[in-house]
Coordinates of C-alpha atoms and ligand atoms in Angstrom, one line a residue:
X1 CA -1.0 -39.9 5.4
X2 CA -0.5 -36.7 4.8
X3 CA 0.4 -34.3 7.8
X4 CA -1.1 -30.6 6.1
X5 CA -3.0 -30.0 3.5
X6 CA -2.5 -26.8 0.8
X7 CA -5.3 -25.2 -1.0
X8 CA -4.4 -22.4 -3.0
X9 CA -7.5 -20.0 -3.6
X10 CA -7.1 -18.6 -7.4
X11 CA -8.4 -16.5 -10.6
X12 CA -9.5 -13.2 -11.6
X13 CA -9.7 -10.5 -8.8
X14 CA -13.2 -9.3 -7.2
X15 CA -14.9 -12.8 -7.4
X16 CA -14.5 -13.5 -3.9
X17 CA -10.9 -15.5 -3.4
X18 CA -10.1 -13.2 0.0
X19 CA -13.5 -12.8 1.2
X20 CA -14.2 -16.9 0.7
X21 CA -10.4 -17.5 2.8
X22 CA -11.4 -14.8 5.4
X23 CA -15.3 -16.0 6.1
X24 CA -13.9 -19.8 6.4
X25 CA -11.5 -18.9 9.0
X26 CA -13.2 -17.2 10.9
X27 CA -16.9 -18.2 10.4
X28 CA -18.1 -14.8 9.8
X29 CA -17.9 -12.8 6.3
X30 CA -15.8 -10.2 6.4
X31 CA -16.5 -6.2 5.4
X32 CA -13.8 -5.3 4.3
X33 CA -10.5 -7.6 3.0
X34 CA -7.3 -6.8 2.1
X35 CA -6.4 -7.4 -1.4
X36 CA -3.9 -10.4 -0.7
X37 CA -4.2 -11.9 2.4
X38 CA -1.8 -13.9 4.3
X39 CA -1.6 -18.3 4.5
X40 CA -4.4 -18.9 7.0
X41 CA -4.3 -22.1 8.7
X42 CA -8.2 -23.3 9.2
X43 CA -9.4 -23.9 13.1
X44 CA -8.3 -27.5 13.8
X45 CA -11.6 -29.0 14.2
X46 CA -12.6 -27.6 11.1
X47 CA -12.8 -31.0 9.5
X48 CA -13.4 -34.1 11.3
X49 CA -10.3 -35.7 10.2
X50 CA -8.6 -33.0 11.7
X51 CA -5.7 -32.7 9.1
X52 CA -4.1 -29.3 9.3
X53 CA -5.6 -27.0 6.2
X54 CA -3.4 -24.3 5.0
X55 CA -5.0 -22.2 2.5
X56 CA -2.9 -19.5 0.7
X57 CA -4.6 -16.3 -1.2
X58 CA -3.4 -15.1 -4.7
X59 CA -3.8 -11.8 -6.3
X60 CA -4.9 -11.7 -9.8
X61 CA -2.6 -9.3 -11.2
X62 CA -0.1 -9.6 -14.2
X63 CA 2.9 -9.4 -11.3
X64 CA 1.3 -11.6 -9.3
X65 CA 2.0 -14.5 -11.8
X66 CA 5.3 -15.9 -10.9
X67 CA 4.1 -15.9 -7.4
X68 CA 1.1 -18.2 -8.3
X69 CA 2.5 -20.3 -10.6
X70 CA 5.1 -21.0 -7.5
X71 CA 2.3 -21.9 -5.3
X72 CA 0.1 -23.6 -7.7
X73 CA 3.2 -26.4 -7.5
X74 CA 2.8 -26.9 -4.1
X75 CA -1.0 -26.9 -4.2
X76 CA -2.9 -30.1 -3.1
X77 CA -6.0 -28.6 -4.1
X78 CA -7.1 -25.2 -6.1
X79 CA -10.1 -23.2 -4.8
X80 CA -11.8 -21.6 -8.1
X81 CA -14.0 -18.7 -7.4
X82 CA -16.5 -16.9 -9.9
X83 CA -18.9 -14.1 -9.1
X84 CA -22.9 -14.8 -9.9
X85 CA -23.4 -11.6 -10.7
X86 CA -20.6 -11.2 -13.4
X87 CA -21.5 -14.3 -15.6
X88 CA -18.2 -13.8 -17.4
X89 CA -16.1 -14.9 -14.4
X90 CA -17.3 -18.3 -14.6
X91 CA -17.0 -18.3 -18.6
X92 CA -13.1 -17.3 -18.0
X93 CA -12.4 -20.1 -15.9
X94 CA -13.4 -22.2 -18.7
X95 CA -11.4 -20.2 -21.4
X96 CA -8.4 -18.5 -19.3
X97 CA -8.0 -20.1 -15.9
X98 CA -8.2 -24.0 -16.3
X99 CA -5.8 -24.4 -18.7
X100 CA -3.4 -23.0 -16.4
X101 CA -4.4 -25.6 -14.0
X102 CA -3.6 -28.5 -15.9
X103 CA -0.1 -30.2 -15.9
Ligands
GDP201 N1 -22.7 -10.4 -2.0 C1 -21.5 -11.0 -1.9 N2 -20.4 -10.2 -2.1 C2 -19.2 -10.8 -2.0 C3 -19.1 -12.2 -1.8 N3 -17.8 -12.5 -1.7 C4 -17.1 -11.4 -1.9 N4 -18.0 -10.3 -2.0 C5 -17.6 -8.9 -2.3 O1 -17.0 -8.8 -3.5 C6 -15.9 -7.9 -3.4 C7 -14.6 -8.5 -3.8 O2 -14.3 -9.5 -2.8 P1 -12.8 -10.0 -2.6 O3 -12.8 -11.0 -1.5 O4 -11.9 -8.8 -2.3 O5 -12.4 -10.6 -4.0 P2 -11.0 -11.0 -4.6 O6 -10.4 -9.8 -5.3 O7 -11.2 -12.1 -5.5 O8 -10.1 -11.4 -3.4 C8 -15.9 -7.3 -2.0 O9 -16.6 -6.1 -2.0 C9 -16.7 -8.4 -1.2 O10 -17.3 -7.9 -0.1 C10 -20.3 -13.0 -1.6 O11 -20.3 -14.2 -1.5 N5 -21.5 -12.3 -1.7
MG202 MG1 -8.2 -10.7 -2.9

């Protein structure tokens, strides 16, 4: 049983990864975001299960990379976020961002 769980909220920047962390914890969409934004924990009863969810935010640049790939190891799950409007966000997860996904 596991006691926390890690989601890791990752790809290219301006599709929504801070926004998405920031409107789930606190149940409004934000304005404005920083670019990277600190591990949010998610209210407690925001399951019903009521495991702990710790999600952590990445930024999408060339220096954030090493940071990323550290916390795509602890990762139980990966968010992947894509912008309607900008129909080549969702074609680079296919041809960038899953392969870095798979072990
Ligand atoms: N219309 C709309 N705009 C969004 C949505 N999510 C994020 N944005 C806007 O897209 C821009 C980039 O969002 P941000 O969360 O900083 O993206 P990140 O760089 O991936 O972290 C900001 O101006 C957000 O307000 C959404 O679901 N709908
Ligand atoms: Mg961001």
């Amino acid at each position: 049983m596991k006691h926390q769980v890690r989601l890791v909220v990752a790809v290219d920047r301006c599709t929504g990864k801070s926004s998405l962390l920031a409107a789930a914890s606190s149940g409004r969409f934000p304005e404005s975001v920083s670019p990277v934004l600190p591990p949010t924990r998610l209210p407690a009863d925001y399951y019903p299960d009521a495991v702990p969810v710790m999600i952590t935010d990445t930024a999408s640049s060339l220096e954030g990379k090493a940071k990323l790939e550290e916390e795509l190891k602890q990762a139980d799950a990966v968010v992947l976020t894509y912008a309607c409007y900008k129909p080549e966000t969702l074609s680079r997860l296919q041809t960038f961002w899953i392969s870095k996904f798979v072990v």
